[in-house]
Short mmCIF file of C-alpha atoms in Angstrom, two decimals:
data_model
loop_
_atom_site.label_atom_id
_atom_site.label_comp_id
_atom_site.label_asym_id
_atom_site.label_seq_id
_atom_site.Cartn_x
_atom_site.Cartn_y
_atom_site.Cartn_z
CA UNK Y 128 197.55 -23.27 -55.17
CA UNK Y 129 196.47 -26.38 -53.43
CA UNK Y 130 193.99 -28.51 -55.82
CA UNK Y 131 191.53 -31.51 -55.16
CA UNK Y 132 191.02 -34.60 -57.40
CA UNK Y 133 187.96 -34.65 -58.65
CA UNK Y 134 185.73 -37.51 -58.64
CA UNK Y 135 185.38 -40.34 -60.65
CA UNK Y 136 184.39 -43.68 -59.10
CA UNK Y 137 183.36 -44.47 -55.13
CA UNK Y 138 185.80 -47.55 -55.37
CA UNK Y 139 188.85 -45.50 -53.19
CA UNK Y 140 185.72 -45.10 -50.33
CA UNK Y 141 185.87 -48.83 -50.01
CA UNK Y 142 188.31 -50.97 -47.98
CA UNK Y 143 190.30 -53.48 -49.55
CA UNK Y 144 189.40 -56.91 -50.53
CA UNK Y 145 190.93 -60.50 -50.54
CA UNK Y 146 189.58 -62.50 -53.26
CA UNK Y 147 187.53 -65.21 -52.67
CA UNK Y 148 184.68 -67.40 -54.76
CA UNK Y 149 182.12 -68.11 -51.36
CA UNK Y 150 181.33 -65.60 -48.61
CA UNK Y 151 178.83 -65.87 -46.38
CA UNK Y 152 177.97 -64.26 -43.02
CA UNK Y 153 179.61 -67.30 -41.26
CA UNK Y 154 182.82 -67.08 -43.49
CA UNK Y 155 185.88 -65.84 -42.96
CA UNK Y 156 185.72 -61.88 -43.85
CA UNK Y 157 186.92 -60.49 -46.74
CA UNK Y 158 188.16 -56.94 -45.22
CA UNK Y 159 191.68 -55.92 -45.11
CA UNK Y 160 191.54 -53.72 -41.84
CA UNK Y 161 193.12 -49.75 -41.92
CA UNK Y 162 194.94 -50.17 -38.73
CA UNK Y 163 196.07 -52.69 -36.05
CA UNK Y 164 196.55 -51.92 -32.08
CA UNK Y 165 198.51 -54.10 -29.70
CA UNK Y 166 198.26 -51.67 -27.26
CA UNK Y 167 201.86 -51.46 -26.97
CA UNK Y 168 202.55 -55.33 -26.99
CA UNK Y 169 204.13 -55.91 -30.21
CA UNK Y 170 204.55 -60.09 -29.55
CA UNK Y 171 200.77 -59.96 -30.10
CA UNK Y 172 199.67 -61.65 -33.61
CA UNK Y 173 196.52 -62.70 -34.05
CA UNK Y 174 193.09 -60.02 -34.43
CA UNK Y 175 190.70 -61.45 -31.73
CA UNK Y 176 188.10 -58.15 -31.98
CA UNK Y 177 187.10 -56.19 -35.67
CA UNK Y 178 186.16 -52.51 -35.10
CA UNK Y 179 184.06 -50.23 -37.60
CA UNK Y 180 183.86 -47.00 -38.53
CA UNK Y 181 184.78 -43.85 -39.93
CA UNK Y 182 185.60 -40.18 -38.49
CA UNK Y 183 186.46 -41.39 -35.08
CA UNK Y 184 188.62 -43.81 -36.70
CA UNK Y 185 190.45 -40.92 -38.49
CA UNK Y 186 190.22 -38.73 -35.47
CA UNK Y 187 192.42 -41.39 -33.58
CA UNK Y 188 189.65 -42.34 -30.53
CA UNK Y 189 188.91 -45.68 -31.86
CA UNK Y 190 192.25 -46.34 -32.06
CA UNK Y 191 192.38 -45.25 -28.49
CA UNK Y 192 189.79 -47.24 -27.47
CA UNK Y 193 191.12 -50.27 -29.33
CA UNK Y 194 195.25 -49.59 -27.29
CA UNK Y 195 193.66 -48.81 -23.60
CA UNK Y 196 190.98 -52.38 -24.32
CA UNK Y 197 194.17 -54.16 -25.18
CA UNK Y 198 196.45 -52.89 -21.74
CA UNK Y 199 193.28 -53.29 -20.05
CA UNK Y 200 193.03 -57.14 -20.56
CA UNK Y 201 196.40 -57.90 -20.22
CA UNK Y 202 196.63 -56.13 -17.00
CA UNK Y 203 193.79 -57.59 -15.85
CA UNK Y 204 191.45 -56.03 -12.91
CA UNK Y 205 190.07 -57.61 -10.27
CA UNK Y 206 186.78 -58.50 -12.04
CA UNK Y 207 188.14 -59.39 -14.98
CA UNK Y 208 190.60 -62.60 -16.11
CA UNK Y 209 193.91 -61.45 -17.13
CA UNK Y 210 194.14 -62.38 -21.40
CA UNK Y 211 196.99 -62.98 -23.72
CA UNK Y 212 198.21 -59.39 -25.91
CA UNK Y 213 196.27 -59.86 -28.90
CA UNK Y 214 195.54 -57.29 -31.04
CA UNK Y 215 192.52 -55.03 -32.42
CA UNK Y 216 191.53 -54.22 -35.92
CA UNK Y 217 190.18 -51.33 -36.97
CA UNK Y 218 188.17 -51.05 -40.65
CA UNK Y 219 187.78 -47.78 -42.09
CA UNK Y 220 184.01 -47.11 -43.27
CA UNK Y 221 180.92 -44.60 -43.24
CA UNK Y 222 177.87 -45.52 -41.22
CA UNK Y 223 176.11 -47.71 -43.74
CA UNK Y 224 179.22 -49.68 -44.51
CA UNK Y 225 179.93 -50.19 -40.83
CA UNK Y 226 176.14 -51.62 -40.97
CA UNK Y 227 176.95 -53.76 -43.55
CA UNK Y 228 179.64 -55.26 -42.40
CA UNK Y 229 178.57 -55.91 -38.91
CA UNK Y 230 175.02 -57.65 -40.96
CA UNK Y 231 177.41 -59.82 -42.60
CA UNK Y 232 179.56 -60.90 -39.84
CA UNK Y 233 182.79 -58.96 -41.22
CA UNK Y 234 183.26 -56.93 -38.08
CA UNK Y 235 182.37 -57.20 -34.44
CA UNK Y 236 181.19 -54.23 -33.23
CA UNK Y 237 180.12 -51.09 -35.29
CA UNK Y 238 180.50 -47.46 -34.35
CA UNK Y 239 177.87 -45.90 -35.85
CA UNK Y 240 175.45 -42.66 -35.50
CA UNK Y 241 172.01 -43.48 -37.27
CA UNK Y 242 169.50 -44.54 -34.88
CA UNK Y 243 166.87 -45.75 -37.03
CA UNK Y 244 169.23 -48.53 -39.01
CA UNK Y 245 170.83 -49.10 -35.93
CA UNK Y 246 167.58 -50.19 -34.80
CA UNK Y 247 166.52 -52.26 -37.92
CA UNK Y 248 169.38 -54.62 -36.69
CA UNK Y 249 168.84 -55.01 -33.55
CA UNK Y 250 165.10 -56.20 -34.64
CA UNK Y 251 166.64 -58.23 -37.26
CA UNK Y 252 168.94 -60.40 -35.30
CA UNK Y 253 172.03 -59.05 -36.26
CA UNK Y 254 173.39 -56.72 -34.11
CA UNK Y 255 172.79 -57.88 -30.00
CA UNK Y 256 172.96 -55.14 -28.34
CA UNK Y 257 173.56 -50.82 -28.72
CA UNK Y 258 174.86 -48.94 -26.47
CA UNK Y 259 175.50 -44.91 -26.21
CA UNK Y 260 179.42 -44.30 -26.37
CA UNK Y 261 179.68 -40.79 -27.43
CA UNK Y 262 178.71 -37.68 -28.97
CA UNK Y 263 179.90 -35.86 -31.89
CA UNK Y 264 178.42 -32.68 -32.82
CA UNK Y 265 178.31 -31.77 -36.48
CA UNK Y 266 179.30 -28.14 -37.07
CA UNK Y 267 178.05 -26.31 -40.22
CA UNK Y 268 180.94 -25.09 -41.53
CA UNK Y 269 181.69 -22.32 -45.15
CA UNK Y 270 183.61 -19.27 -46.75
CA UNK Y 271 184.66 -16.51 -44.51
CA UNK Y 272 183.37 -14.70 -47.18
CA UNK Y 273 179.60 -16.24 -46.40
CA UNK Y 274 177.90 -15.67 -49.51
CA UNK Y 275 174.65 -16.97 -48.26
CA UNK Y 276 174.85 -14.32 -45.53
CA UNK Y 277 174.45 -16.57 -42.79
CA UNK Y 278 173.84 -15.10 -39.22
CA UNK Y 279 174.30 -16.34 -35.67
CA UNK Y 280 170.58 -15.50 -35.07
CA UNK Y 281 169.56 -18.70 -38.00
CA UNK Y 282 168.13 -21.68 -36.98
CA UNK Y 283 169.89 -24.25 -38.67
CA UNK Y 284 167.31 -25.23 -40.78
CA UNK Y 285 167.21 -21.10 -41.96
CA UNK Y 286 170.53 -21.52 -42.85
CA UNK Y 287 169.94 -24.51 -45.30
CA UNK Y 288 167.16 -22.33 -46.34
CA UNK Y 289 169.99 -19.48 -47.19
CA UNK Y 290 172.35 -21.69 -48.85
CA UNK Y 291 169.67 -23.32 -51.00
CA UNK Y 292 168.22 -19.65 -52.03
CA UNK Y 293 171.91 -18.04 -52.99
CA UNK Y 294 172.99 -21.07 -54.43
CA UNK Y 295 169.73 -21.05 -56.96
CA UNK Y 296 170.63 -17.05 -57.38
CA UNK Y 297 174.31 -17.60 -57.55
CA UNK Y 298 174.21 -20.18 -60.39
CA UNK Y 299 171.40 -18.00 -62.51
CA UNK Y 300 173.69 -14.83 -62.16
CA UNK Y 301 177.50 -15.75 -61.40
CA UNK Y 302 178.67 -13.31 -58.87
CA UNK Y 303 182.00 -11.38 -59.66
CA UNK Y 304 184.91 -10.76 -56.68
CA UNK Y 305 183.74 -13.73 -54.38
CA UNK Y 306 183.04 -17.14 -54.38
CA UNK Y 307 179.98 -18.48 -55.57
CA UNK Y 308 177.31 -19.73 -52.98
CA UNK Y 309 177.71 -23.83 -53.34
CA UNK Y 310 176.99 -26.51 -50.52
CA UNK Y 311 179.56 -29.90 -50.37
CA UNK Y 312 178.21 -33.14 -49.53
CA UNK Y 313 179.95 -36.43 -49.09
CA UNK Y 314 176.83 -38.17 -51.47
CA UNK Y 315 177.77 -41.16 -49.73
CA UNK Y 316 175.06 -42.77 -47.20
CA UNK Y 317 177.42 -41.90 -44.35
CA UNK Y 318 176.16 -40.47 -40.85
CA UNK Y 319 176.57 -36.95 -42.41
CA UNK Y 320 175.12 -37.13 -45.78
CA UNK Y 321 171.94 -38.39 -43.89
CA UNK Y 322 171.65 -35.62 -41.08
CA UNK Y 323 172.12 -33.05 -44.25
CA UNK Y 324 169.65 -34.78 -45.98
CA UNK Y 325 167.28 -34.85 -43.21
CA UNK Y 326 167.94 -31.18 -43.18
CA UNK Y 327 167.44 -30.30 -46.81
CA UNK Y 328 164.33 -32.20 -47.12
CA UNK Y 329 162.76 -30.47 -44.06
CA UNK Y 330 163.07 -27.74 -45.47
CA UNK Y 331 161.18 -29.20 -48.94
CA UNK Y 332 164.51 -29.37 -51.13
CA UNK Y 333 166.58 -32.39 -52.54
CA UNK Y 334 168.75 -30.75 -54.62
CA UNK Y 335 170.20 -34.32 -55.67
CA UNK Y 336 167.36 -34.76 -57.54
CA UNK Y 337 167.40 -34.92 -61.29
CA UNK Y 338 168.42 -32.53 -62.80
CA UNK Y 339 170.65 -32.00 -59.99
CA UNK Y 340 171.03 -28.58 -58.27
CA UNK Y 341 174.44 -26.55 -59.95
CA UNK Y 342 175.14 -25.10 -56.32
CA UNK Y 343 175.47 -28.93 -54.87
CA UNK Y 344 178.59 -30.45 -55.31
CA UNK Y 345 178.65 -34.10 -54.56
CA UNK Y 346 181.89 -34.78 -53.21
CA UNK Y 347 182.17 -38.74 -52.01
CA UNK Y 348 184.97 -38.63 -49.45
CA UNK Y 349 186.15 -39.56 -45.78
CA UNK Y 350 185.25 -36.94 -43.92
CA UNK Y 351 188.98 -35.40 -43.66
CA UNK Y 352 189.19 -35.14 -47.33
CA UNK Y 353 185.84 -33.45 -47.65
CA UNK Y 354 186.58 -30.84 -44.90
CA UNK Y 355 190.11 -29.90 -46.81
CA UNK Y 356 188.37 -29.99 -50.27
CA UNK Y 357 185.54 -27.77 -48.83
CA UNK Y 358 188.41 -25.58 -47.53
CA UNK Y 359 190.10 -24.79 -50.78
CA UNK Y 360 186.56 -24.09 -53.07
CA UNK Y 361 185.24 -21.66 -50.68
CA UNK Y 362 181.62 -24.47 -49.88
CA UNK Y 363 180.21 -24.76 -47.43
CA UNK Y 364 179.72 -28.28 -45.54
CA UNK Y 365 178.77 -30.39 -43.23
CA UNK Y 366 181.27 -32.07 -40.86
CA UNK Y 367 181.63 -33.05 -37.55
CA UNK Y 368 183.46 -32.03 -34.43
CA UNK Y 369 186.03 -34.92 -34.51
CA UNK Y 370 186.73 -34.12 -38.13
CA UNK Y 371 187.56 -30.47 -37.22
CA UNK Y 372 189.68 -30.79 -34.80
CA UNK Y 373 191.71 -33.35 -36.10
CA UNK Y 374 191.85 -31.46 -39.74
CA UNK Y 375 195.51 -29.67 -40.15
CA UNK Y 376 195.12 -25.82 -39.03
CA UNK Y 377 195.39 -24.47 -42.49
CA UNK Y 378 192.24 -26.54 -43.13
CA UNK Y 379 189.79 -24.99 -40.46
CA UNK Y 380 191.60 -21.89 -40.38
CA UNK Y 381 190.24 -21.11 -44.40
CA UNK Y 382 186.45 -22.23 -42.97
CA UNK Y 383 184.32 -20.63 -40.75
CA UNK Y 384 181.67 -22.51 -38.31
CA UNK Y 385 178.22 -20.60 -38.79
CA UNK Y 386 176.36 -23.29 -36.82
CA UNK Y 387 177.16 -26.32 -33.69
CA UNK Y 388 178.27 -26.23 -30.32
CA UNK Y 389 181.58 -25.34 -29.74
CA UNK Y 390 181.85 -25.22 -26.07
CA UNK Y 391 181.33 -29.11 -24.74
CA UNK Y 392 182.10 -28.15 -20.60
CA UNK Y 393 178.09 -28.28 -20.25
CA UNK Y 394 177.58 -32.05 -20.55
CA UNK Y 395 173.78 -31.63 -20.36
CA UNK Y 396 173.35 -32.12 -23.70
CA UNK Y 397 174.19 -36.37 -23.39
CA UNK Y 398 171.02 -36.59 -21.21
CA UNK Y 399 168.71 -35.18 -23.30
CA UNK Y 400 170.49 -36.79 -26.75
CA UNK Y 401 169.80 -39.91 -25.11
CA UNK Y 402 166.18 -38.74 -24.99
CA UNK Y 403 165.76 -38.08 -28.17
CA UNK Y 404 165.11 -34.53 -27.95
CA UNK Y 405 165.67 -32.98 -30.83
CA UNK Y 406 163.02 -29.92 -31.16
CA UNK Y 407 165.64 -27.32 -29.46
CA UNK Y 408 167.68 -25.79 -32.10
CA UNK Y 409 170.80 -26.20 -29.94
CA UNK Y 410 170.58 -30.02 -29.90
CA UNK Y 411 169.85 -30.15 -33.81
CA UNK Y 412 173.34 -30.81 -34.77
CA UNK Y 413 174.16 -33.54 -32.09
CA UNK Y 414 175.71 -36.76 -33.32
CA UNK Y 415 175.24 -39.35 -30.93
CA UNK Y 416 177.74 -42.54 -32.27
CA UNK Y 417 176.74 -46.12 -30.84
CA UNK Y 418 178.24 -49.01 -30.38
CA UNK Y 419 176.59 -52.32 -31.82
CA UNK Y 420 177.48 -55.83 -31.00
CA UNK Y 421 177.14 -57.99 -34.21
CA UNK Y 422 175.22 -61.27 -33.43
CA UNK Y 423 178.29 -63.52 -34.44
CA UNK Y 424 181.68 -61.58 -33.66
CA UNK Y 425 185.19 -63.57 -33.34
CA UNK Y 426 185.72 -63.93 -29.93
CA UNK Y 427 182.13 -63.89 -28.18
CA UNK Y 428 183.12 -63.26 -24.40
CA UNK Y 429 186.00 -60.89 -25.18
CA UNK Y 430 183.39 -58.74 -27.69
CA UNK Y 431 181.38 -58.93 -24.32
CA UNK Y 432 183.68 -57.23 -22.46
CA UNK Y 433 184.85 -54.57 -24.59
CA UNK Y 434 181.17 -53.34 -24.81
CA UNK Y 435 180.72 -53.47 -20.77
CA UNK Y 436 184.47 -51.60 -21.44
CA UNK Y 437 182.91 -48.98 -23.26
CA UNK Y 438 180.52 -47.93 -21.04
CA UNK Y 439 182.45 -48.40 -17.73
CA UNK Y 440 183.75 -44.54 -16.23
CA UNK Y 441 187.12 -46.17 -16.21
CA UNK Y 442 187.27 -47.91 -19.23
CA UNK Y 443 185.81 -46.75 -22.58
CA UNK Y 444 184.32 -43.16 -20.82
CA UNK Y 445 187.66 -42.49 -19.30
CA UNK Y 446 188.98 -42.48 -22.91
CA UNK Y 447 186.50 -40.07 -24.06
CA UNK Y 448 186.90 -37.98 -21.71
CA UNK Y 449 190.61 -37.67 -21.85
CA UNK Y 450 190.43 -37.51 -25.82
CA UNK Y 451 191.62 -33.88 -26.33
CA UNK Y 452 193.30 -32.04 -28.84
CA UNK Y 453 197.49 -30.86 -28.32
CA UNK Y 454 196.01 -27.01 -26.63
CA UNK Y 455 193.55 -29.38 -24.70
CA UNK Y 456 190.16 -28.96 -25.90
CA UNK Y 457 187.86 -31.63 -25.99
CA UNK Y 458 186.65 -33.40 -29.27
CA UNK Y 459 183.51 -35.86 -27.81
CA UNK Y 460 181.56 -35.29 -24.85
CA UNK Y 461 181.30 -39.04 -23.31
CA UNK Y 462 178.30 -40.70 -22.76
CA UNK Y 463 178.47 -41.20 -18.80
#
């Protein structure tokens, strides 16, 4: 029987810290990054661009991103200055962290999928400009056994509605011969916990609320973690796209996705994510991740060029698009 740790403190969530008596948004930052990428030049020493963010960081495209950026430079093009291998950092943390850090001047540019706090800092000064990279798509996943007796026919608000109503019944009268209807949520401000949120309260519940729902079980993890500790208690959960398709097979294969598009060969969804329309059921569960340029990064001119990177259909798209899984099947639909 495979177990999960239960929870005790947010403190493993967090990246690691160097000590130090005076930060400031000027200073030197504090973070210890997850990861480094040379792109395959190993003489290169020094971190010259600071990348945030979570799932896509797990999934393996930011590190992508962060190897192709690195070959790219060094090769040169011929609109671009050849530069010296250096290498790229990437810093593991949810969307509000990534915020954070790119407010403070910790990281350069921040992967992120919330669109209003995005938005606060670009008003505010600190982040210079946002830009569409990709889209995730979160999946609603649960129990083969679906004790809220979810059905392809639900909106995805009805099926929040279902979970909510069998988890109330579930925990008044504890069923016998199946699992118990209970919903997972990371709890932790990331990109997810939000969109469920959103969900949950438009549908008037907030079962965080003292005293706190029995059927919600606040789970603060990555989102890797949170998909496999969904998988062995039978919850359902929230995740994302990226996160299920990079989870190990015995993960997804113990889950069952009851709502989110599986099928990303129709790319018509980007235009009308970057229209903000959101009223079709189908476009619901898009996750649209952006890339923000902090106001004071490292290395000003090369943060400038891995943004016009990102969006070029040779550069950054190019990645996207050719980010599949080992059978072939695409994780993010790109933005271009």
């Amino acid at each position: 029987m495979e177990t999960i740790e239960s929870f005790e403190s947010n403190d493993s969530l967090k990246l690691s810290f160097q000590t130090s008596n005076a930060l400031s948004a000027t200073s030197e930052s504090p973070l210890t990054p997850t990861r480094t990428y040379d792109g395959g030049y190993t003489e290169a020493k020094d971190i010259r661009l600071r990348l945030a963010n979570g799932g896509a960081g797990q999934s393996g495209l930011i590190g992508a991103f962060a190897n192709a950026f690195v070959k790219w430079c060094v090769e040169g093009s011929e609109c671009e200055a050849k530069e010296a291998a250096f290498l790229v950092g990437w810093y593991l943390a949810d969307t509000t962290q990534s915020l954070a850090y790119l407010s403070s001047s910790w990281v350069d540019v921040a992967f992120t999928y919330n669109a209003a706090a995005e938005m606060a800092l670009v008003r505010n000064g600190k982040a210079i400009e946002r830009e569409l990279v990709f889209v995730d798509h979160f999946y609603l996943v649960g129990p083969p056994s679906n004790p809220a007796q979810l059905s392809p026919q639900d909106l995805v608000q009805d099926t929040f509605a279902k979970i909510v109503a069998n988890g109330a019944i579930d925990a008044l009268a504890p069923p016998g011969g199946r699992p118990p209807t209970r919903f997972l949520s990371r709890f932790d401000k990331s990109a997810t916990n939000i969109k469920e949120s959103d969900l949950l309260i438009g549908i008037g519940q907030v079962p965080w609320a003292l005293p706190p729902a029995v059927w919600y079980h606040v789970y603060p993890r990555f989102p890797i973690e949170a998909l496999k500790a969904a998988s062995v208690l039978q919850e359902y959960t929230l995740t994302d796209r990226g996160t299920w398709l990079s989870s190990d097979k015995k993960v997804c294969d113990a889950l069952t996705v009851y709502k989110g598009q599986t099928n990303l060969e129709n790319t018509q969804d980007i235009a009308e994510c970057k229209n903000n329309l959101e009223d079709d059921d189908d476009k619901v569960l898009l996750n649209p991740c952006n890339a923000l340029l902090g106001a004071n990064p490292l290395d000003k001119d090369l943060a400038a060029k891995f943004m016009r990177w990102l969006l070029s259909p040779l550069g950054g798209q190019k990645v996207v698009r050719e980010f599949k899984t080992t059978n072939g099947q695409m994780i993010y639909a790109p933005a271009t």
